[in-house]
Amino acid sequence: MSCQRAGALLPLHVAGDLPARQAQSVARHLAACTDCRGAADEYAASRAWMQTGAQPVFTDEFYADMRGAVLQRIRQEQRPAHYFAPRRTPRLAYVAAVLALVSVLGALAWRAQVKRTSSKALALVEQSKPRVPSPAPTPVNAPPPAHSAVSEQPHATIAERRRPRRGAAAVRVDHSWPAPLEAVARTTQTASLPPPAAPAEPGRAAHGAETARIEMQTADPNIRIIWLAPEPAAVQPDRERR
Amino acid sequence: MPIEMAETLLMTDAHAPRADEQAAQTGLALLVARTRTGEAAAFEELMICTQHRVVATAWRMLGNREDARDAAQEVYLRVFKYLDRYDPAQDFHGWLYRITLNVCRDTARKRRGRDEGSDWFDAGRHERASAQLPQTGPQTDVEAQMLLGQQRALVARALQTLPAKERAALVLRDLEGLSTEEVARILRSRPVTVRSQISSARTKIRRYCDRLLRKGEPRA
């Protein structure tokens, strides 16, 4: 065995950590090599020095204090919590946090949905409003001014009414109306009146002369309230005058 | 009664002869079984039986009395908390050493942020602590106590220069007297790896001593 090989095994040899075969080889080398024997003595001395100096010095009071502190902490942890004290249950906290998050997200989604519905209703109102008559005087023989799309197509579906129309840019938006529901009712009441100068069909003319069609658009675009009521008397002379 | 029984079972500690090991294990198994039933006195006896190992290991690993005391408290809290998970078929001391090393690792990690100096350098504290112990034998004079205190400080400083894994292997093998296989089981490693770590640690300690003796003061 070379000195280099023996030197690598010496740290394990001094404490008997080598297998028997290697230990015998190292022992034979140490018996013949003075330098390696000196190195082995140094290992043994440093190990003994460490074992002597690494003995802790602790008094009985130190151990008693340590045990007392442990038992006190165990008693504190085993003490039942106060009824009103907050429970430190992480699982419940997680569930509560998730529920709160879901609630907040649901509220935000509901609010966005309501806002979208309101804007659609407002757009419907703007489309169904009668066009503002031009300030220029209308000639007597001229055809009557075109009414709103709703009046031209009284039986149009809701989807058709929701669709933006090309001529809708000319409609003036009146933002002073307080609520979409009321605005729709007023607008549709006006718009559902038949055009005064149009050649009315016999059945429709008789029906239009007796009742007024009042449509109310609710916040839900799929729900519409249609009310057929007797036409007020004040409207009749006005229509006849036109 | 607990103290008497603990004194009897103190033979389980580091200086216990091998012949009594079987009886000690039986006593420990009884204490563990009683502690599992919720008997507080049995747990205190268990602490008395094992406190020297736990505190010494923590002190050697951490190099600080206060940290060693805190670590020992945490070790016994974990023992009390997780005693149900302990398998009676395995060695209780090995289980205890593993908890101790884990707590020491956590404590060292926390202490790294604090950047607090250890009392490895405070040889006077060791001397004062030594003076409180009952003096026996030839080391009764003050000079011998001072020399021993300085030696403790130097050894502790030498241990602190080692990497944590090498220090753990060396402490368990050379200072706690466990076999290489036991150390490997505690560290959840292979015996070959433990031998390599121990060899490296012994070489570093020897070099430290060499510098200390020849030059007076070792290089950092």
GROMACS .gro file of C-alpha atoms in nm:
model
  462
    1MET     CA    1   0.000   0.000   0.000
    2SER     CA    2   0.132   0.343  -0.093
    3CYS     CA    3   0.154   0.633   0.150
    4GLN     CA    4  -0.103   0.826  -0.051
    5ARG     CA    5  -0.351   0.541  -0.029
    6ALA     CA    6  -0.281   0.493   0.341
    7GLY     CA    7  -0.315   0.864   0.405
    8ALA     CA    8  -0.660   0.864   0.247
    9LEU     CA    9  -0.771   0.580   0.471
   10LEU     CA   10  -0.617   0.708   0.794
   11PRO     CA   11  -0.915   0.925   0.903
   12LEU     CA   12  -1.133   0.615   0.897
   13HIS     CA   13  -0.868   0.382   1.034
   14VAL     CA   14  -0.817   0.576   1.360
   15ALA     CA   15  -1.178   0.511   1.468
   16GLY     CA   16  -1.210   0.161   1.330
   17ASP     CA   17  -1.441   0.256   1.046
   18LEU     CA   18  -1.258   0.048   0.785
   19PRO     CA   19  -1.347  -0.306   0.688
   20ALA     CA   20  -1.116  -0.569   0.838
   21ARG     CA   21  -0.927  -0.629   0.518
   22GLN     CA   22  -0.842  -0.263   0.458
   23ALA     CA   23  -0.768  -0.211   0.825
   24GLN     CA   24  -0.508  -0.487   0.818
   25SER     CA   25  -0.345  -0.337   0.511
   26VAL     CA   26  -0.326   0.006   0.671
   27ALA     CA   27  -0.191  -0.143   0.994
   28ARG     CA   28   0.084  -0.322   0.801
   29HIS     CA   29   0.175   0.002   0.625
   30LEU     CA   30   0.181   0.198   0.950
   31ALA     CA   31   0.415  -0.053   1.103
   32ALA     CA   32   0.662   0.013   0.823
   33CYS     CA   33   0.612   0.387   0.755
   34THR     CA   34   0.710   0.643   1.018
   35ASP     CA   35   0.551   0.943   0.846
   36CYS     CA   36   0.215   0.777   0.813
   37ARG     CA   37   0.235   0.661   1.171
   38GLY     CA   38   0.292   1.019   1.277
   39ALA     CA   39  -0.008   1.129   1.074
   40ALA     CA   40  -0.220   0.858   1.235
   41ASP     CA   41  -0.113   0.980   1.579
   42GLU     CA   42  -0.217   1.332   1.484
   43TYR     CA   43  -0.559   1.208   1.377
   44ALA     CA   44  -0.600   1.023   1.702
   45ALA     CA   45  -0.489   1.325   1.904
   46SER     CA   46  -0.722   1.565   1.727
   47ARG     CA   47  -1.009   1.323   1.774
   48ALA     CA   48  -0.936   1.292   2.144
   49TRP     CA   49  -0.901   1.668   2.171
   50MET     CA   50  -1.240   1.715   2.008
   51GLN     CA   51  -1.407   1.453   2.226
   52THR     CA   52  -1.271   1.616   2.539
   53GLY     CA   53  -1.366   1.966   2.444
   54ALA     CA   54  -1.711   1.890   2.306
   55GLN     CA   55  -1.863   1.781   2.633
   56PRO     CA   56  -2.138   2.029   2.714
   57VAL     CA   57  -2.158   2.193   3.052
   58PHE     CA   58  -2.516   2.240   3.157
   59THR     CA   59  -2.648   2.257   3.508
   60ASP     CA   60  -2.952   2.081   3.648
   61GLU     CA   61  -3.134   2.417   3.657
   62PHE     CA   62  -3.082   2.446   3.283
   63TYR     CA   63  -3.251   2.113   3.221
   64ALA     CA   64  -3.527   2.185   3.471
   65ASP     CA   65  -3.603   2.519   3.304
   66MET     CA   66  -3.611   2.350   2.966
   67ARG     CA   67  -3.851   2.080   3.084
   68GLY     CA   68  -4.071   2.333   3.261
   69ALA     CA   69  -4.093   2.547   2.948
   70VAL     CA   70  -4.188   2.243   2.740
   71LEU     CA   71  -4.460   2.131   2.979
   72GLN     CA   72  -4.595   2.485   3.004
   73ARG     CA   73  -4.619   2.516   2.626
   74ILE     CA   74  -4.791   2.180   2.603
   75ARG     CA   75  -5.044   2.288   2.865
   76GLN     CA   76  -5.105   2.613   2.677
   77GLU     CA   77  -5.162   2.430   2.352
   78GLN     CA   78  -5.395   2.179   2.515
   79ARG     CA   79  -5.604   2.446   2.687
   80PRO     CA   80  -5.947   2.474   2.520
   81ALA     CA   81  -5.992   2.791   2.326
   82HIS     CA   82  -6.231   3.057   2.445
   83TYR     CA   83  -6.576   3.041   2.294
   84PHE     CA   84  -6.542   3.377   2.126
   85ALA     CA   85  -6.178   3.336   2.042
   86PRO     CA   86  -6.111   3.305   1.672
   87ARG     CA   87  -6.062   2.945   1.568
   88ARG     CA   88  -5.729   2.888   1.403
   89THR     CA   89  -5.848   2.629   1.158
   90PRO     CA   90  -5.670   2.682   0.830
   91ARG     CA   91  -5.915   2.469   0.634
   92LEU     CA   92  -6.210   2.684   0.742
   93ALA     CA   93  -6.014   2.996   0.661
   94TYR     CA   94  -5.944   2.866   0.312
   95VAL     CA   95  -6.309   2.780   0.255
   96ALA     CA   96  -6.417   3.121   0.378
   97ALA     CA   97  -6.165   3.291   0.153
   98VAL     CA   98  -6.281   3.093  -0.150
   99LEU     CA   99  -6.646   3.168  -0.076
  100ALA     CA  100  -6.571   3.537  -0.039
  101LEU     CA  101  -6.381   3.536  -0.368
  102VAL     CA  102  -6.666   3.358  -0.548
  103SER     CA  103  -6.916   3.603  -0.402
  104VAL     CA  104  -6.717   3.902  -0.516
  105LEU     CA  105  -6.673   3.759  -0.865
  106GLY     CA  106  -7.045   3.677  -0.886
  107ALA     CA  107  -7.140   4.025  -0.780
  108LEU     CA  108  -6.908   4.175  -1.038
  109ALA     CA  109  -7.047   3.950  -1.313
  110TRP     CA  110  -7.406   4.032  -1.217
  111ARG     CA  111  -7.329   4.401  -1.217
  112ALA     CA  112  -7.167   4.378  -1.559
  113GLN     CA  113  -7.470   4.186  -1.691
  114VAL     CA  114  -7.712   4.448  -1.560
  115LYS     CA  115  -7.505   4.725  -1.710
  116ARG     CA  116  -7.499   4.548  -2.047
  117THR     CA  117  -7.874   4.495  -2.040
  118SER     CA  118  -7.935   4.858  -1.954
  119SER     CA  119  -7.718   4.976  -2.237
  120LYS     CA  120  -7.902   4.747  -2.479
  121ALA     CA  121  -8.236   4.881  -2.361
  122LEU     CA  122  -8.110   5.234  -2.403
  123ALA     CA  123  -7.993   5.155  -2.754
  124LEU     CA  124  -8.335   5.010  -2.831
  125VAL     CA  125  -8.496   5.325  -2.704
  126GLU     CA  126  -8.273   5.537  -2.919
  127GLN     CA  127  -8.357   5.329  -3.223
  128SER     CA  128  -8.729   5.334  -3.159
  129LYS     CA  129  -8.754   5.706  -3.095
  130PRO     CA  130  -8.926   5.906  -3.368
  131ARG     CA  131  -8.693   6.108  -3.582
  132VAL     CA  132  -8.674   6.473  -3.518
  133PRO     CA  133  -8.865   6.662  -3.784
  134SER     CA  134  -8.660   6.895  -3.992
  135PRO     CA  135  -8.709   7.266  -3.923
  136ALA     CA  136  -8.791   7.332  -4.289
  137PRO     CA  137  -9.163   7.353  -4.362
  138THR     CA  138  -9.308   7.046  -4.521
  139PRO     CA  139  -9.491   7.100  -4.844
  140VAL     CA  140  -9.856   7.019  -4.836
  141ASN     CA  141  -9.843   6.758  -5.112
  142ALA     CA  142  -9.532   6.597  -4.982
  143PRO     CA  143  -9.562   6.249  -4.844
  144PRO     CA  144  -9.580   6.224  -4.471
  145PRO     CA  145  -9.247   6.204  -4.288
  146ALA     CA  146  -9.123   5.859  -4.225
  147HIS     CA  147  -9.175   5.734  -3.875
  148SER     CA  148  -8.938   5.533  -3.681
  149ALA     CA  149  -8.852   5.185  -3.773
  150VAL     CA  150  -9.076   5.052  -3.503
  151SER     CA  151  -9.374   5.231  -3.646
  152GLU     CA  152  -9.294   5.106  -3.995
  153GLN     CA  153  -9.256   4.751  -3.875
  154PRO     CA  154  -9.482   4.716  -3.578
  155HIS     CA  155  -9.451   4.340  -3.570
  156ALA     CA  156  -9.074   4.324  -3.602
  157THR     CA  157  -8.908   4.078  -3.378
  158ILE     CA  158  -8.700   4.183  -3.082
  159ALA     CA  159  -8.386   4.062  -3.250
  160GLU     CA  160  -8.457   4.283  -3.546
  161ARG     CA  161  -8.521   4.580  -3.324
  162ARG     CA  162  -8.199   4.521  -3.136
  163ARG     CA  163  -7.999   4.516  -3.457
  164PRO     CA  164  -7.845   4.855  -3.525
  165ARG     CA  165  -7.990   5.018  -3.831
  166ARG     CA  166  -7.804   5.218  -4.086
  167GLY     CA  167  -8.023   5.521  -4.053
  168ALA     CA  168  -8.012   5.526  -3.678
  169ALA     CA  169  -7.741   5.789  -3.673
  170ALA     CA  170  -8.000   6.057  -3.741
  171VAL     CA  171  -8.190   5.978  -3.424
  172ARG     CA  172  -8.131   6.234  -3.152
  173VAL     CA  173  -8.045   6.086  -2.818
  174ASP     CA  174  -8.233   6.228  -2.525
  175HIS     CA  175  -8.039   6.153  -2.210
  176SER     CA  176  -8.282   6.332  -1.987
  177TRP     CA  177  -8.511   6.030  -1.959
  178PRO     CA  178  -8.481   5.888  -1.616
  179ALA     CA  179  -8.522   5.516  -1.665
  180PRO     CA  180  -8.509   5.279  -1.959
  181LEU     CA  181  -8.837   5.111  -1.871
  182GLU     CA  182  -9.031   5.435  -1.865
  183ALA     CA  183  -8.854   5.564  -2.172
  184VAL     CA  184  -8.943   5.258  -2.371
  185ALA     CA  185  -9.304   5.286  -2.264
  186ARG     CA  186  -9.329   5.643  -2.373
  187THR     CA  187  -9.147   5.591  -2.695
  188THR     CA  188  -9.331   5.283  -2.803
  189GLN     CA  189  -9.659   5.442  -2.717
  190THR     CA  190  -9.579   5.719  -2.958
  191ALA     CA  191  -9.422   5.498  -3.214
  192SER     CA  192  -9.694   5.239  -3.216
  193LEU     CA  193  -9.946   5.490  -3.334
  194PRO     CA  194 -10.027   5.436  -3.698
  195PRO     CA  195  -9.902   5.696  -3.939
  196PRO     CA  196 -10.166   5.960  -3.980
  197ALA     CA  197 -10.157   6.004  -4.355
  198ALA     CA  198 -10.091   5.647  -4.450
  199PRO     CA  199 -10.369   5.465  -4.623
  200ALA     CA  200 -10.491   5.253  -4.341
  201GLU     CA  201 -10.624   4.908  -4.390
  202PRO     CA  202 -10.981   4.863  -4.292
  203GLY     CA  203 -10.926   4.629  -3.999
  204ARG     CA  204 -10.623   4.808  -3.873
  205ALA     CA  205 -10.786   5.148  -3.900
  206ALA     CA  206 -11.081   5.036  -3.696
  207HIS     CA  207 -10.857   4.878  -3.441
  208GLY     CA  208 -10.622   5.178  -3.425
  209ALA     CA  209 -10.910   5.416  -3.382
  210GLU     CA  210 -11.031   5.243  -3.072
  211THR     CA  211 -10.721   5.133  -2.879
  212ALA     CA  212 -10.372   5.253  -2.810
  213ARG     CA  213 -10.084   5.011  -2.806
  214ILE     CA  214  -9.848   5.067  -2.521
  215GLU     CA  215  -9.533   4.861  -2.514
  216MET     CA  216  -9.308   4.857  -2.217
  217GLN     CA  217  -8.963   4.710  -2.238
  218THR     CA  218  -8.839   4.566  -1.915
  219ALA     CA  219  -8.476   4.538  -1.812
  220ASP     CA  220  -8.470   4.192  -1.961
  221PRO     CA  221  -8.467   4.237  -2.339
  222ASN     CA  222  -8.665   3.916  -2.382
  223ILE     CA  223  -8.961   4.039  -2.179
  224ARG     CA  224  -9.188   4.307  -2.314
  225ILE     CA  225  -9.519   4.421  -2.175
  226ILE     CA  226  -9.781   4.515  -2.434
  227TRP     CA  227 -10.083   4.701  -2.316
  228LEU     CA  228 -10.380   4.770  -2.543
  229ALA     CA  229 -10.580   5.052  -2.392
  230PRO     CA  230 -10.858   5.273  -2.520
  231GLU     CA  231 -10.709   5.568  -2.696
  232PRO     CA  232 -10.741   5.896  -2.509
  233ALA     CA  233 -10.986   6.136  -2.658
  234ALA     CA  234 -10.729   6.412  -2.672
  235VAL     CA  235 -10.534   6.227  -2.932
  236GLN     CA  236 -10.820   6.185  -3.175
  237PRO     CA  237 -10.862   6.552  -3.285
  238ASP     CA  238 -10.491   6.583  -3.323
  239ARG     CA  239 -10.476   6.287  -3.555
  240GLU     CA  240 -10.776   6.409  -3.750
  241ARG     CA  241 -10.620   6.749  -3.782
  242ARG     CA  242 -10.308   6.592  -3.936
  243MET     CA  243  -4.088   0.862   4.184
  244PRO     CA  244  -4.034   1.010   3.838
  245ILE     CA  245  -3.690   1.132   3.934
  246GLU     CA  246  -3.591   0.793   4.070
  247MET     CA  247  -3.712   0.616   3.763
  248ALA     CA  248  -3.541   0.873   3.545
  249GLU     CA  249  -3.215   0.824   3.732
  250THR     CA  250  -3.245   0.456   3.665
  251LEU     CA  251  -3.320   0.513   3.302
  252LEU     CA  252  -3.045   0.770   3.272
  253MET     CA  253  -2.830   0.472   3.197
  254THR     CA  254  -2.982   0.498   2.854
  255ASP     CA  255  -2.786   0.815   2.799
  256ALA     CA  256  -2.462   0.849   2.611
  257HIS     CA  257  -2.245   0.693   2.876
  258ALA     CA  258  -2.460   0.388   2.930
  259PRO     CA  259  -2.288   0.053   2.902
  260ARG     CA  260  -2.395  -0.167   2.615
  261ALA     CA  261  -2.509  -0.442   2.851
  262ASP     CA  262  -2.791  -0.229   2.984
  263GLU     CA  263  -2.904  -0.115   2.644
  264GLN     CA  264  -3.173  -0.378   2.614
  265ALA     CA  265  -3.321  -0.293   2.951
  266ALA     CA  266  -3.304   0.075   2.871
  267GLN     CA  267  -3.486   0.023   2.546
  268THR     CA  268  -3.755  -0.167   2.731
  269GLY     CA  269  -3.786   0.113   2.984
  270LEU     CA  270  -3.808   0.369   2.708
  271ALA     CA  271  -4.069   0.165   2.528
  272LEU     CA  272  -4.277   0.159   2.846
  273LEU     CA  273  -4.239   0.534   2.887
  274VAL     CA  274  -4.338   0.593   2.528
  275ALA     CA  275  -4.644   0.373   2.568
  276ARG     CA  276  -4.748   0.557   2.884
  277THR     CA  277  -4.690   0.892   2.719
  278ARG     CA  278  -4.909   0.787   2.430
  279THR     CA  279  -5.195   0.735   2.669
  280GLY     CA  280  -5.166   1.100   2.769
  281GLU     CA  281  -4.978   1.060   3.094
  282ALA     CA  282  -4.789   1.383   3.155
  283ALA     CA  283  -4.561   1.235   3.421
  284ALA     CA  284  -4.443   0.970   3.176
  285PHE     CA  285  -4.354   1.237   2.924
  286GLU     CA  286  -4.153   1.424   3.184
  287GLU     CA  287  -3.967   1.104   3.264
  288LEU     CA  288  -3.904   1.055   2.897
  289MET     CA  289  -3.754   1.402   2.881
  290ILE     CA  290  -3.534   1.336   3.181
  291CYS     CA  291  -3.406   1.016   3.023
  292THR     CA  292  -3.315   1.172   2.693
  293GLN     CA  293  -3.246   1.539   2.767
  294HIS     CA  294  -2.868   1.503   2.781
  295ARG     CA  295  -2.850   1.358   2.434
  296VAL     CA  296  -3.085   1.614   2.287
  297VAL     CA  297  -2.928   1.919   2.448
  298ALA     CA  298  -2.573   1.804   2.378
  299THR     CA  299  -2.647   1.733   2.016
  300ALA     CA  300  -2.824   2.066   1.973
  301TRP     CA  301  -2.540   2.251   2.142
  302ARG     CA  302  -2.278   2.081   1.927
  303MET     CA  303  -2.472   2.150   1.612
  304LEU     CA  304  -2.566   2.510   1.694
  305GLY     CA  305  -2.281   2.621   1.917
  306ASN     CA  306  -2.501   2.837   2.134
  307ARG     CA  307  -2.657   2.768   2.473
  308GLU     CA  308  -2.972   2.969   2.414
  309ASP     CA  309  -3.026   2.822   2.072
  310ALA     CA  310  -2.962   2.475   2.213
  311ARG     CA  311  -3.224   2.530   2.483
  312ASP     CA  312  -3.479   2.662   2.233
  313ALA     CA  313  -3.404   2.375   1.998
  314ALA     CA  314  -3.442   2.118   2.278
  315GLN     CA  315  -3.779   2.268   2.371
  316GLU     CA  316  -3.892   2.246   2.011
  317VAL     CA  317  -3.765   1.889   1.988
  318TYR     CA  318  -3.975   1.778   2.284
  319LEU     CA  319  -4.278   1.964   2.159
  320ARG     CA  320  -4.247   1.775   1.831
  321VAL     CA  321  -4.195   1.450   2.016
  322PHE     CA  322  -4.512   1.509   2.215
  323LYS     CA  323  -4.701   1.610   1.903
  324TYR     CA  324  -4.588   1.331   1.673
  325LEU     CA  325  -4.541   1.047   1.918
  326ASP     CA  326  -4.833   0.868   1.756
  327ARG     CA  327  -4.632   0.843   1.436
  328TYR     CA  328  -4.338   0.677   1.606
  329ASP     CA  329  -4.303   0.312   1.519
  330PRO     CA  330  -4.210   0.118   1.833
  331ALA     CA  331  -4.026  -0.132   1.616
  332GLN     CA  332  -3.754   0.121   1.538
  333ASP     CA  333  -3.498   0.275   1.768
  334PHE     CA  334  -3.642   0.559   1.974
  335HIS     CA  335  -3.307   0.734   2.004
  336GLY     CA  336  -3.264   0.731   1.629
  337TRP     CA  337  -3.604   0.886   1.589
  338LEU     CA  338  -3.514   1.145   1.853
  339TYR     CA  339  -3.181   1.225   1.687
  340ARG     CA  340  -3.355   1.276   1.355
  341ILE     CA  341  -3.599   1.522   1.509
  342THR     CA  342  -3.314   1.699   1.685
  343LEU     CA  343  -3.113   1.739   1.366
  344ASN     CA  344  -3.418   1.865   1.179
  345VAL     CA  345  -3.488   2.122   1.450
  346CYS     CA  346  -3.123   2.227   1.453
  347ARG     CA  347  -3.131   2.273   1.078
  348ASP     CA  348  -3.442   2.492   1.107
  349THR     CA  349  -3.292   2.689   1.393
  350ALA     CA  350  -2.969   2.746   1.204
  351ARG     CA  351  -3.167   2.867   0.905
  352LYS     CA  352  -3.352   3.118   1.120
  353ARG     CA  353  -3.035   3.221   1.295
  354ARG     CA  354  -2.864   3.290   0.965
  355GLY     CA  355  -3.094   3.589   0.923
  356ARG     CA  356  -3.025   3.714   1.272
  357ASP     CA  357  -2.649   3.696   1.217
  358GLU     CA  358  -2.595   3.641   1.583
  359GLY     CA  359  -2.257   3.537   1.708
  360SER     CA  360  -2.234   3.202   1.876
  361ASP     CA  361  -2.085   3.148   2.215
  362TRP     CA  362  -1.810   2.938   2.068
  363PHE     CA  363  -1.589   3.237   2.126
  364ASP     CA  364  -1.713   3.301   2.478
  365ALA     CA  365  -1.473   3.081   2.668
  366GLY     CA  366  -1.552   3.268   2.989
  367ARG     CA  367  -1.911   3.145   2.977
  368HIS     CA  368  -1.791   2.787   2.960
  369GLU     CA  369  -1.558   2.852   3.249
  370ARG     CA  370  -1.839   3.000   3.459
  371ALA     CA  371  -2.066   2.710   3.372
  372SER     CA  372  -1.794   2.464   3.460
  373ALA     CA  373  -1.744   2.632   3.793
  374GLN     CA  374  -2.108   2.567   3.884
  375LEU     CA  375  -2.067   2.192   3.844
  376PRO     CA  376  -1.957   1.974   4.135
  377GLN     CA  377  -1.584   1.943   4.105
  378THR     CA  378  -1.427   1.601   4.125
  379GLY     CA  379  -1.087   1.460   4.043
  380PRO     CA  380  -0.774   1.650   3.956
  381GLN     CA  381  -0.943   1.931   3.757
  382THR     CA  382  -1.047   2.120   4.066
  383ASP     CA  383  -0.814   2.411   4.031
  384VAL     CA  384  -0.911   2.724   3.849
  385GLU     CA  385  -0.638   2.704   3.593
  386ALA     CA  386  -0.747   2.363   3.472
  387GLN     CA  387  -1.103   2.486   3.440
  388MET     CA  388  -0.990   2.782   3.237
  389LEU     CA  389  -0.791   2.560   3.006
  390LEU     CA  390  -1.085   2.327   2.964
  391GLY     CA  391  -1.313   2.620   2.887
  392GLN     CA  392  -1.072   2.744   2.623
  393GLN     CA  393  -1.050   2.399   2.475
  394ARG     CA  394  -1.428   2.377   2.457
  395ALA     CA  395  -1.441   2.709   2.279
  396LEU     CA  396  -1.178   2.601   2.031
  397VAL     CA  397  -1.342   2.266   1.964
  398ALA     CA  398  -1.673   2.432   1.918
  399ARG     CA  399  -1.520   2.681   1.679
  400ALA     CA  400  -1.361   2.396   1.489
  401LEU     CA  401  -1.695   2.222   1.459
  402GLN     CA  402  -1.853   2.539   1.330
  403THR     CA  403  -1.608   2.546   1.042
  404LEU     CA  404  -1.751   2.219   0.909
  405PRO     CA  405  -2.037   2.196   0.664
  406ALA     CA  406  -2.366   2.103   0.828
  407LYS     CA  407  -2.384   1.750   0.695
  408GLU     CA  408  -2.026   1.669   0.785
  409ARG     CA  409  -2.078   1.820   1.128
  410ALA     CA  410  -2.390   1.611   1.183
  411ALA     CA  411  -2.212   1.293   1.078
  412LEU     CA  412  -1.910   1.369   1.295
  413VAL     CA  413  -2.117   1.462   1.598
  414LEU     CA  414  -2.322   1.146   1.577
  415ARG     CA  415  -2.027   0.918   1.506
  416ASP     CA  416  -1.745   1.058   1.719
  417LEU     CA  417  -1.924   1.248   1.993
  418GLU     CA  418  -2.245   1.050   2.036
  419GLY     CA  419  -2.072   0.719   1.971
  420LEU     CA  420  -2.315   0.578   1.714
  421SER     CA  421  -2.204   0.332   1.451
  422THR     CA  422  -2.171   0.431   1.087
  423GLU     CA  423  -2.483   0.233   0.999
  424GLU     CA  424  -2.685   0.405   1.270
  425VAL     CA  425  -2.565   0.743   1.154
  426ALA     CA  426  -2.658   0.658   0.799
  427ARG     CA  427  -3.005   0.552   0.912
  428ILE     CA  428  -3.058   0.872   1.107
  429LEU     CA  429  -2.933   1.093   0.826
  430ARG     CA  430  -3.125   0.887   0.570
  431SER     CA  431  -2.808   0.834   0.376
  432ARG     CA  432  -2.581   0.550   0.273
  433PRO     CA  433  -2.298   0.423   0.496
  434VAL     CA  434  -2.048   0.494   0.218
  435THR     CA  435  -2.160   0.855   0.206
  436VAL     CA  436  -2.141   0.885   0.583
  437ARG     CA  437  -1.789   0.741   0.585
  438SER     CA  438  -1.685   0.993   0.325
  439GLN     CA  439  -1.834   1.278   0.526
  440ILE     CA  440  -1.671   1.158   0.846
  441SER     CA  441  -1.334   1.119   0.676
  442SER     CA  442  -1.350   1.470   0.537
  443ALA     CA  443  -1.458   1.614   0.872
  444ARG     CA  444  -1.178   1.439   1.063
  445THR     CA  445  -0.923   1.563   0.816
  446LYS     CA  446  -1.044   1.921   0.859
  447ILE     CA  447  -1.041   1.892   1.237
  448ARG     CA  448  -0.690   1.757   1.228
  449ARG     CA  449  -0.573   2.043   1.009
  450TYR     CA  450  -0.741   2.287   1.241
  451CYS     CA  451  -0.561   2.139   1.538
  452ASP     CA  452  -0.235   2.138   1.349
  453ARG     CA  453  -0.262   2.507   1.269
  454LEU     CA  454  -0.371   2.578   1.623
  455LEU     CA  455  -0.076   2.401   1.781
  456ARG     CA  456   0.194   2.514   1.540
  457LYS     CA  457   0.091   2.871   1.467
  458GLY     CA  458  -0.098   2.957   1.781
  459GLU     CA  459  -0.406   3.083   1.605
  460PRO     CA  460  -0.580   2.902   1.321
  461ARG     CA  461  -0.667   3.084   1.005
  462ALA     CA  462  -1.033   3.155   0.958
   0.00000   0.00000   0.00000
